[in-house]
PDB file of C-alpha atoms in Angstrom:
ATOM      1  CA  MET A   1     -83.639-275.729 214.873  1.00 43.00           C
ATOM      2  CA  LEU A   2     -87.171-276.211 212.728  1.00 40.00           C
ATOM      3  CA  ALA A   3     -89.068-273.006 211.439  1.00 41.00           C
ATOM      4  CA  LEU A   4     -92.355-274.878 210.782  1.00 41.00           C
ATOM      5  CA  ALA A   5     -94.839-271.754 210.212  1.00 43.00           C
ATOM      6  CA  THR A   6     -92.487-270.450 207.814  1.00 43.00           C
ATOM      7  CA  GLY A   7     -91.101-273.754 205.721  1.00 47.00           C
ATOM      8  CA  VAL A   8     -87.571-273.168 206.219  1.00 43.00           C
ATOM      9  CA  VAL A   9     -85.499-275.935 207.590  1.00 43.00           C
ATOM     10  CA  LEU A  10     -82.053-275.544 208.976  1.00 40.00           C
ATOM     11  CA  VAL A  11     -79.371-278.863 207.740  1.00 40.00           C
ATOM     12  CA  ALA A  12     -75.897-278.354 208.824  1.00 43.00           C
ATOM     13  CA  GLY A  13     -76.003-274.066 208.738  1.00 44.00           C
ATOM     14  CA  VAL A  14     -78.034-274.142 205.346  1.00 39.00           C
ATOM     15  CA  ALA A  15     -81.632-273.050 204.804  1.00 42.00           C
ATOM     16  CA  VAL A  16     -83.814-275.308 202.491  1.00 42.00           C
ATOM     17  CA  ALA A  17     -86.939-274.224 201.718  1.00 45.00           C
ATOM     18  CA  THR A  18     -89.459-277.385 202.661  1.00 45.00           C
ATOM     19  CA  PHE A  19     -92.894-277.406 200.970  1.00 44.00           C
ATOM     20  CA  PRO A  20     -96.560-279.203 201.581  1.00 48.00           C
ATOM     21  CA  ASP A  21     -96.797-282.496 199.602  1.00 49.00           C
ATOM     22  CA  GLY A  22     -97.922-281.602 195.707  1.00 45.00           C
ATOM     23  CA  VAL A  23     -97.115-277.969 196.015  1.00 45.00           C
ATOM     24  CA  VAL A  24     -94.177-276.674 193.791  1.00 40.00           C
ATOM     25  CA  PRO A  25     -93.076-273.756 193.572  1.00 43.00           C
ATOM     26  CA  GLY A  26     -93.017-270.886 190.629  1.00 38.00           C
ATOM     27  CA  ALA A  27     -89.256-270.520 190.225  1.00 36.00           C
ATOM     28  CA  LEU A  28     -89.235-274.791 190.079  1.00 31.00           C
ATOM     29  CA  ARG A  29     -92.257-275.423 187.475  1.00 32.00           C
ATOM     30  CA  THR A  30     -90.276-272.774 185.113  1.00 30.00           C
ATOM     31  CA  ASP A  31     -87.235-274.631 185.764  1.00 32.00           C
ATOM     32  CA  ALA A  32     -89.025-278.182 184.738  1.00 32.00           C
ATOM     33  CA  VAL A  33     -90.053-276.011 181.450  1.00 31.00           C
ATOM     34  CA  ALA A  34     -86.358-275.162 180.812  1.00 32.00           C
ATOM     35  CA  GLN A  35     -85.511-278.303 181.137  1.00 36.00           C
ATOM     36  CA  ALA A  36     -88.050-279.991 179.336  1.00 39.00           C
ATOM     37  CA  SER A  37     -87.117-278.386 176.319  1.00 40.00           C
ATOM     38  CA  ASP A  38     -83.009-278.619 176.937  1.00 46.00           C
ATOM     39  CA  SER A  39     -83.314-274.590 176.972  1.00 41.00           C
ATOM     40  CA  PRO A  40     -80.017-273.165 176.821  1.00 44.00           C
ATOM     41  CA  PHE A  41     -81.254-270.189 178.174  1.00 41.00           C
ATOM     42  CA  GLY A  42     -81.671-270.550 182.255  1.00 45.00           C
ATOM     43  CA  ALA A  43     -84.656-271.632 184.022  1.00 41.00           C
ATOM     44  CA  ASP A  44     -86.369-268.000 183.896  1.00 43.00           C
ATOM     45  CA  VAL A  45     -87.027-268.200 180.251  1.00 40.00           C
ATOM     46  CA  VAL A  46     -89.046-270.050 178.284  1.00 36.00           C
ATOM     47  CA  PRO A  47     -87.473-270.937 174.573  1.00 41.00           C
ATOM     48  CA  GLN A  48     -88.682-268.862 171.671  1.00 40.00           C
ATOM     49  CA  ALA A  49     -89.684-271.624 170.078  1.00 35.00           C
ATOM     50  CA  ALA A  50     -92.260-272.769 173.091  1.00 35.00           C
ATOM     51  CA  ARG A  51     -94.050-269.272 172.727  1.00 41.00           C
ATOM     52  CA  VAL A  52     -94.788-269.058 169.239  1.00 41.00           C
ATOM     53  CA  ASP A  53     -97.806-269.624 167.219  1.00 45.00           C
ATOM     54  CA  ASP A  54     -96.831-271.781 164.414  1.00 46.00           C
ATOM     55  CA  ARG A  55    -100.190-271.819 162.412  1.00 52.00           C
ATOM     56  CA  PRO A  56    -100.613-270.184 159.259  1.00 45.00           C
ATOM     57  CA  PRO A  57    -101.124-266.104 159.504  1.00 56.00           C
ATOM     58  CA  PRO A  58    -104.746-265.356 160.018  1.00 80.00           C
ATOM     59  CA  THR A  59    -104.872-262.666 156.171  1.00 91.00           C
ATOM     60  CA  GLU A  60    -103.681-263.263 153.285  1.00 92.00           C
ATOM     61  CA  ILE A  61    -102.639-260.629 150.131  1.00 89.00           C
ATOM     62  CA  SER A  62    -101.742-261.338 146.407  1.00 92.00           C
ATOM     63  CA  THR A  63    -101.129-259.568 143.202  1.00 90.00           C
ATOM     64  CA  VAL A  64    -101.303-259.998 139.659  1.00 88.00           C
ATOM     65  CA  HIS A  65    -100.300-257.310 136.765  1.00 88.00           C
ATOM     66  CA  ALA A  66    -101.972-257.732 133.620  1.00 80.00           C
ATOM     67  CA  TYR A  67     -98.196-258.511 132.005  1.00 60.00           C
ATOM     68  CA  ALA A  68     -97.217-261.055 134.516  1.00 53.00           C
ATOM     69  CA  SER A  69    -100.455-262.991 133.659  1.00 43.00           C
ATOM     70  CA  VAL A  70     -99.699-264.033 130.216  1.00 35.00           C
ATOM     71  CA  PRO A  71     -98.676-267.207 129.604  1.00 35.00           C
ATOM     72  CA  GLY A  72     -94.607-267.988 128.720  1.00 29.00           C
ATOM     73  CA  LEU A  73     -93.725-264.367 130.473  1.00 29.00           C
ATOM     74  CA  THR A  74     -93.570-266.078 133.600  1.00 26.00           C
ATOM     75  CA  ALA A  75     -91.965-269.354 133.401  1.00 26.00           C
ATOM     76  CA  GLY A  76     -89.157-270.821 131.276  1.00 31.00           C
ATOM     77  CA  GLY A  77     -87.307-266.962 130.895  1.00 33.00           C
ATOM     78  CA  PRO A  78     -88.223-264.371 127.813  1.00 37.00           C
ATOM     79  CA  GLU A  79     -89.049-265.507 124.843  1.00 39.00           C
ATOM     80  CA  ALA A  80     -86.472-265.938 121.251  1.00 42.00           C
ATOM     81  CA  ALA A  81     -86.203-262.402 120.045  1.00 47.00           C
ATOM     82  CA  PRO A  82     -88.220-262.192 116.400  1.00 49.00           C
ATOM     83  CA  GLU A  83     -87.215-261.306 112.998  1.00 51.00           C
ATOM     84  CA  PRO A  84     -86.264-257.954 113.027  1.00 53.00           C
ATOM     85  CA  LYS A  85     -88.911-255.667 110.752  1.00 57.00           C
ATOM     86  CA  PRO A  86     -88.474-253.006 108.639  1.00 54.00           C
ATOM     87  CA  ALA A  87     -89.572-249.904 110.771  1.00 62.00           C
ATOM     88  CA  GLU A  88     -92.966-248.745 110.789  1.00 68.00           C
ATOM     89  CA  ALA A  89     -94.857-245.710 112.286  1.00 65.00           C
ATOM     90  CA  PRO A  90     -95.592-246.715 115.830  1.00 67.00           C
ATOM     91  CA  PRO A  91     -99.493-247.201 115.954  1.00 72.00           C
ATOM     92  CA  ALA A  92    -101.487-244.569 118.091  1.00 68.00           C
ATOM     93  CA  PRO A  93    -102.216-245.650 121.230  1.00 64.00           C
ATOM     94  CA  PRO A  94    -106.123-246.007 121.743  1.00 67.00           C
ATOM     95  CA  ALA A  95    -107.840-244.003 123.537  1.00 71.00           C
ATOM     96  CA  PRO A  96    -108.659-244.247 126.652  1.00 67.00           C
ATOM     97  CA  PRO A  97    -111.640-245.912 127.574  1.00 75.00           C
ATOM     98  CA  ARG A  98    -115.110-243.782 128.667  1.00 87.00           C
ATOM     99  CA  ARG A  99    -115.579-244.629 132.432  1.00 90.00           C
ATOM    100  CA  GLU A 100    -118.690-245.763 133.339  1.00 95.00           C
ATOM    101  CA  PRO A 101    -119.053-244.200 137.024  1.00 92.00           C
ATOM    102  CA  VAL A 102    -120.610-245.847 139.802  1.00 94.00           C
ATOM    103  CA  ALA A 103    -121.604-244.604 143.563  1.00 94.00           C
ATOM    104  CA  VAL A 104    -119.123-246.135 146.522  1.00 95.00           C
ATOM    105  CA  SER A 105    -119.792-245.878 150.335  1.00 95.00           C
ATOM    106  CA  GLY A 106    -118.893-247.706 152.955  1.00 97.00           C
ATOM    107  CA  SER A 107    -115.842-250.082 153.177  1.00 97.00           C
ATOM    108  CA  ILE A 108    -115.162-250.102 149.491  1.00 98.00           C
ATOM    109  CA  GLY A 109    -115.866-246.278 149.592  1.00 98.00           C
ATOM    110  CA  GLU A 110    -112.603-245.957 152.550  1.00 98.00           C
ATOM    111  CA  VAL A 111    -110.688-248.696 150.315  1.00 98.00           C
ATOM    112  CA  ILE A 112    -110.313-246.211 147.503  1.00 98.00           C
ATOM    113  CA  SER A 113    -110.414-242.867 149.843  1.00 98.00           C
ATOM    114  CA  LEU A 114    -106.971-244.295 151.200  1.00 98.00           C
ATOM    115  CA  THR A 115    -105.721-246.032 148.014  1.00 98.00           C
ATOM    116  CA  ASN A 116    -106.038-242.229 146.407  1.00 98.00           C
ATOM    117  CA  GLN A 117    -104.647-240.487 149.384  1.00 98.00           C
ATOM    118  CA  ARG A 118    -101.508-242.813 148.835  1.00 98.00           C
ATOM    119  CA  ARG A 119    -101.108-242.280 145.291  1.00 98.00           C
ATOM    120  CA  ARG A 120    -100.943-238.381 146.156  1.00 98.00           C
ATOM    121  CA  ASP A 121     -98.507-238.859 148.383  1.00 98.00           C
ATOM    122  CA  ALA A 122     -96.374-240.788 145.278  1.00 97.00           C
ATOM    123  CA  GLY A 123     -97.285-238.001 143.084  1.00 98.00           C
ATOM    124  CA  CYS A 124     -99.746-239.859 141.059  1.00 98.00           C
ATOM    125  CA  GLY A 125    -103.282-238.499 140.472  1.00 98.00           C
ATOM    126  CA  SER A 126    -106.646-240.100 141.739  1.00 98.00           C
ATOM    127  CA  LEU A 127    -108.347-242.984 140.923  1.00 98.00           C
ATOM    128  CA  GLU A 128    -111.864-243.057 139.465  1.00 98.00           C
ATOM    129  CA  PRO A 129    -114.309-245.574 140.637  1.00 98.00           C
ATOM    130  CA  ASP A 130    -115.449-247.877 137.430  1.00 98.00           C
ATOM    131  CA  GLY A 131    -118.855-249.597 137.481  1.00 98.00           C
ATOM    132  CA  ARG A 132    -116.965-252.256 135.257  1.00 98.00           C
ATOM    133  CA  LEU A 133    -114.551-252.904 137.147  1.00 98.00           C
ATOM    134  CA  ALA A 134    -116.756-252.551 140.293  1.00 98.00           C
ATOM    135  CA  ARG A 135    -118.470-255.639 138.756  1.00 98.00           C
ATOM    136  CA  ALA A 136    -114.904-258.139 138.069  1.00 98.00           C
ATOM    137  CA  ALA A 137    -114.023-257.020 141.164  1.00 98.00           C
ATOM    138  CA  GLN A 138    -117.539-258.407 143.022  1.00 98.00           C
ATOM    139  CA  ALA A 139    -117.908-261.738 140.981  1.00 98.00           C
ATOM    140  CA  HIS A 140    -114.408-262.615 141.865  1.00 98.00           C
ATOM    141  CA  ALA A 141    -114.778-261.854 145.064  1.00 98.00           C
ATOM    142  CA  SER A 142    -118.360-263.646 145.565  1.00 98.00           C
ATOM    143  CA  ASP A 143    -116.525-266.942 143.754  1.00 98.00           C
ATOM    144  CA  MET A 144    -114.056-266.688 146.243  1.00 98.00           C
ATOM    145  CA  ASN A 145    -115.701-266.096 148.707  1.00 98.00           C
ATOM    146  CA  GLU A 146    -118.527-268.741 148.009  1.00 98.00           C
ATOM    147  CA  LYS A 147    -115.949-271.686 146.959  1.00 97.00           C
ATOM    148  CA  GLY A 148    -114.020-271.350 149.183  1.00 97.00           C
ATOM    149  CA  TYR A 149    -110.770-270.293 147.492  1.00 97.00           C
ATOM    150  CA  PHE A 150    -108.208-267.697 147.015  1.00 97.00           C
ATOM    151  CA  ASP A 151    -106.416-267.143 143.556  1.00 97.00           C
ATOM    152  CA  HIS A 152    -106.368-264.903 140.892  1.00 97.00           C
ATOM    153  CA  VAL A 153    -107.566-267.598 138.310  1.00 97.00           C
ATOM    154  CA  SER A 154    -111.517-268.348 138.652  1.00 97.00           C
ATOM    155  CA  ARG A 155    -112.576-271.994 139.227  1.00 96.00           C
ATOM    156  CA  ASP A 156    -113.617-271.409 135.356  1.00 96.00           C
ATOM    157  CA  GLY A 157    -110.030-271.133 134.273  1.00 97.00           C
ATOM    158  CA  ARG A 158    -110.438-267.447 133.783  1.00 97.00           C
ATOM    159  CA  ARG A 159    -107.433-265.023 134.311  1.00 97.00           C
ATOM    160  CA  PHE A 160    -108.651-261.649 136.018  1.00 96.00           C
ATOM    161  CA  GLU A 161    -107.808-259.856 132.330  1.00 97.00           C
ATOM    162  CA  GLN A 162    -110.716-261.955 131.304  1.00 97.00           C
ATOM    163  CA  ARG A 163    -112.820-261.536 133.977  1.00 98.00           C
ATOM    164  CA  VAL A 164    -112.806-257.432 133.069  1.00 98.00           C
ATOM    165  CA  ARG A 165    -112.341-257.532 129.232  1.00 98.00           C
ATOM    166  CA  ALA A 166    -115.582-259.483 129.815  1.00 98.00           C
ATOM    167  CA  ALA A 167    -117.264-257.031 132.259  1.00 98.00           C
ATOM    168  CA  GLY A 168    -116.830-255.053 129.324  1.00 97.00           C
ATOM    169  CA  TYR A 169    -113.697-252.569 130.038  1.00 98.00           C
ATOM    170  CA  PRO A 170    -111.188-253.349 127.817  1.00 97.00           C
ATOM    171  CA  ARG A 171    -107.588-252.302 129.045  1.00 97.00           C
ATOM    172  CA  PRO A 172    -107.143-253.789 132.692  1.00 97.00           C
ATOM    173  CA  GLY A 173    -104.164-253.167 134.586  1.00 97.00           C
ATOM    174  CA  ALA A 174    -103.494-254.810 137.835  1.00 97.00           C
ATOM    175  CA  GLU A 175    -105.859-257.164 140.620  1.00 98.00           C
ATOM    176  CA  ASN A 176    -104.778-257.440 143.963  1.00 98.00           C
ATOM    177  CA  ILE A 177    -106.750-259.906 146.333  1.00 98.00           C
ATOM    178  CA  ALA A 178    -107.092-259.942 150.284  1.00 98.00           C
ATOM    179  CA  LYS A 179    -108.273-262.344 152.385  1.00 97.00           C
ATOM    180  CA  GLY A 180    -108.900-262.156 156.209  1.00 97.00           C
ATOM    181  CA  GLN A 181    -109.241-258.637 156.939  1.00 97.00           C
ATOM    182  CA  THR A 182    -111.795-256.660 158.854  1.00 96.00           C
ATOM    183  CA  SER A 183    -111.313-253.150 157.512  1.00 97.00           C
ATOM    184  CA  ALA A 184    -110.661-251.071 154.541  1.00 98.00           C
ATOM    185  CA  GLY A 185    -107.771-249.432 157.221  1.00 98.00           C
ATOM    186  CA  GLN A 186    -106.104-253.278 157.440  1.00 97.00           C
ATOM    187  CA  VAL A 187    -106.231-254.366 154.120  1.00 98.00           C
ATOM    188  CA  VAL A 188    -104.929-251.143 152.949  1.00 98.00           C
ATOM    189  CA  LYS A 189    -102.314-251.168 155.227  1.00 97.00           C
ATOM    190  CA  GLU A 190    -101.001-254.938 154.490  1.00 97.00           C
ATOM    191  CA  TRP A 191    -101.159-254.314 150.649  1.00 97.00           C
ATOM    192  CA  MET A 192     -98.700-251.210 150.908  1.00 97.00           C
ATOM    193  CA  ALA A 193     -96.743-252.889 153.441  1.00 97.00           C
ATOM    194  CA  SER A 194     -95.978-255.226 149.954  1.00 96.00           C
ATOM    195  CA  PRO A 195     -94.277-253.936 147.726  1.00 96.00           C
ATOM    196  CA  SER A 196     -95.470-256.020 144.733  1.00 95.00           C
ATOM    197  CA  HIS A 197     -99.341-255.141 145.772  1.00 96.00           C
ATOM    198  CA  ARG A 198     -97.845-251.119 146.221  1.00 97.00           C
ATOM    199  CA  SER A 199     -96.955-251.053 142.683  1.00 96.00           C
ATOM    200  CA  ALA A 200     -99.909-251.904 141.553  1.00 96.00           C
ATOM    201  CA  MET A 201    -101.459-249.331 144.146  1.00 98.00           C
ATOM    202  CA  LEU A 202     -99.260-246.673 143.028  1.00 97.00           C
ATOM    203  CA  THR A 203     -98.945-247.062 139.373  1.00 97.00           C
ATOM    204  CA  CYS A 204     -99.579-243.849 137.624  1.00 97.00           C
ATOM    205  CA  ALA A 205    -100.347-245.003 134.517  1.00 97.00           C
ATOM    206  CA  PHE A 206    -103.686-246.314 135.999  1.00 97.00           C
ATOM    207  CA  THR A 207    -106.671-244.634 136.011  1.00 97.00           C
ATOM    208  CA  THR A 208    -109.573-246.451 137.096  1.00 98.00           C
ATOM    209  CA  ILE A 209    -110.461-248.739 140.093  1.00 98.00           C
ATOM    210  CA  GLY A 210    -112.604-250.910 140.931  1.00 98.00           C
ATOM    211  CA  VAL A 211    -113.295-252.459 144.673  1.00 98.00           C
ATOM    212  CA  ALA A 212    -115.521-255.401 146.059  1.00 98.00           C
ATOM    213  CA  ARG A 213    -115.482-257.107 149.726  1.00 98.00           C
ATOM    214  CA  SER A 214    -117.092-260.488 150.093  1.00 98.00           C
ATOM    215  CA  GLY A 215    -117.549-261.687 153.109  1.00 97.00           C
ATOM    216  CA  ASN A 216    -113.386-260.590 154.396  1.00 95.00           C
ATOM    217  CA  TYR A 217    -112.561-261.617 150.684  1.00 98.00           C
ATOM    218  CA  TRP A 218    -110.952-258.228 148.871  1.00 98.00           C
ATOM    219  CA  VAL A 219    -110.511-257.346 145.832  1.00 98.00           C
ATOM    220  CA  GLN A 220    -109.168-254.110 144.000  1.00 98.00           C
ATOM    221  CA  GLU A 221    -109.301-254.001 140.084  1.00 98.00           C
ATOM    222  CA  PHE A 222    -107.292-251.582 138.467  1.00 98.00           C
ATOM    223  CA  GLY A 223    -107.816-250.161 134.604  1.00 98.00           C
ATOM    224  CA  LYS A 224    -105.785-248.193 132.600  1.00 95.00           C
TER     225      LYS A 224
END
């Protein structure tokens, strides 16, 4: 008995599906994918490797503290301890630098507001925007955007604390940078998700901040 309308042929009492030339059912197409990749997962499961985009992530973040960028402190282990000296009275700590007020708005103001919100949640005081830190941050964000690199060391060889001091701020604390994020909320979320970046943002000893954006390059400068 032949059932042409339904595409089913009875052969020795067993129903066998038939299809027009050039037409392969979806289930068989899935099988072909699985077989071509030697998948052990079965015909209806495409292996994970076939579904994962292996391109690099679209965003990046990086952080550095002032003490971590001094030569000798991050490579080759600690330096030999110096010979002990007679006890002396410790010098008085330097007075905090006088703040240079600066107006902030838009995405820059939002980054500062979100950062201060996280600091308050952690029991730290709010950071005050400082014009010198803002200038240092803007110069570095613009330089990275214009020259197409992503690093705490600028193309002229200066580290972040050198750029901050050159802008007139004497006590740099840390720098967070990011690339590719399209909003203040996204960049703060990614920084907070990284222990090292979160550490910079939640260091209670920091008192000032400068934030800048150029394209989708972001820079946070912290001062003590």
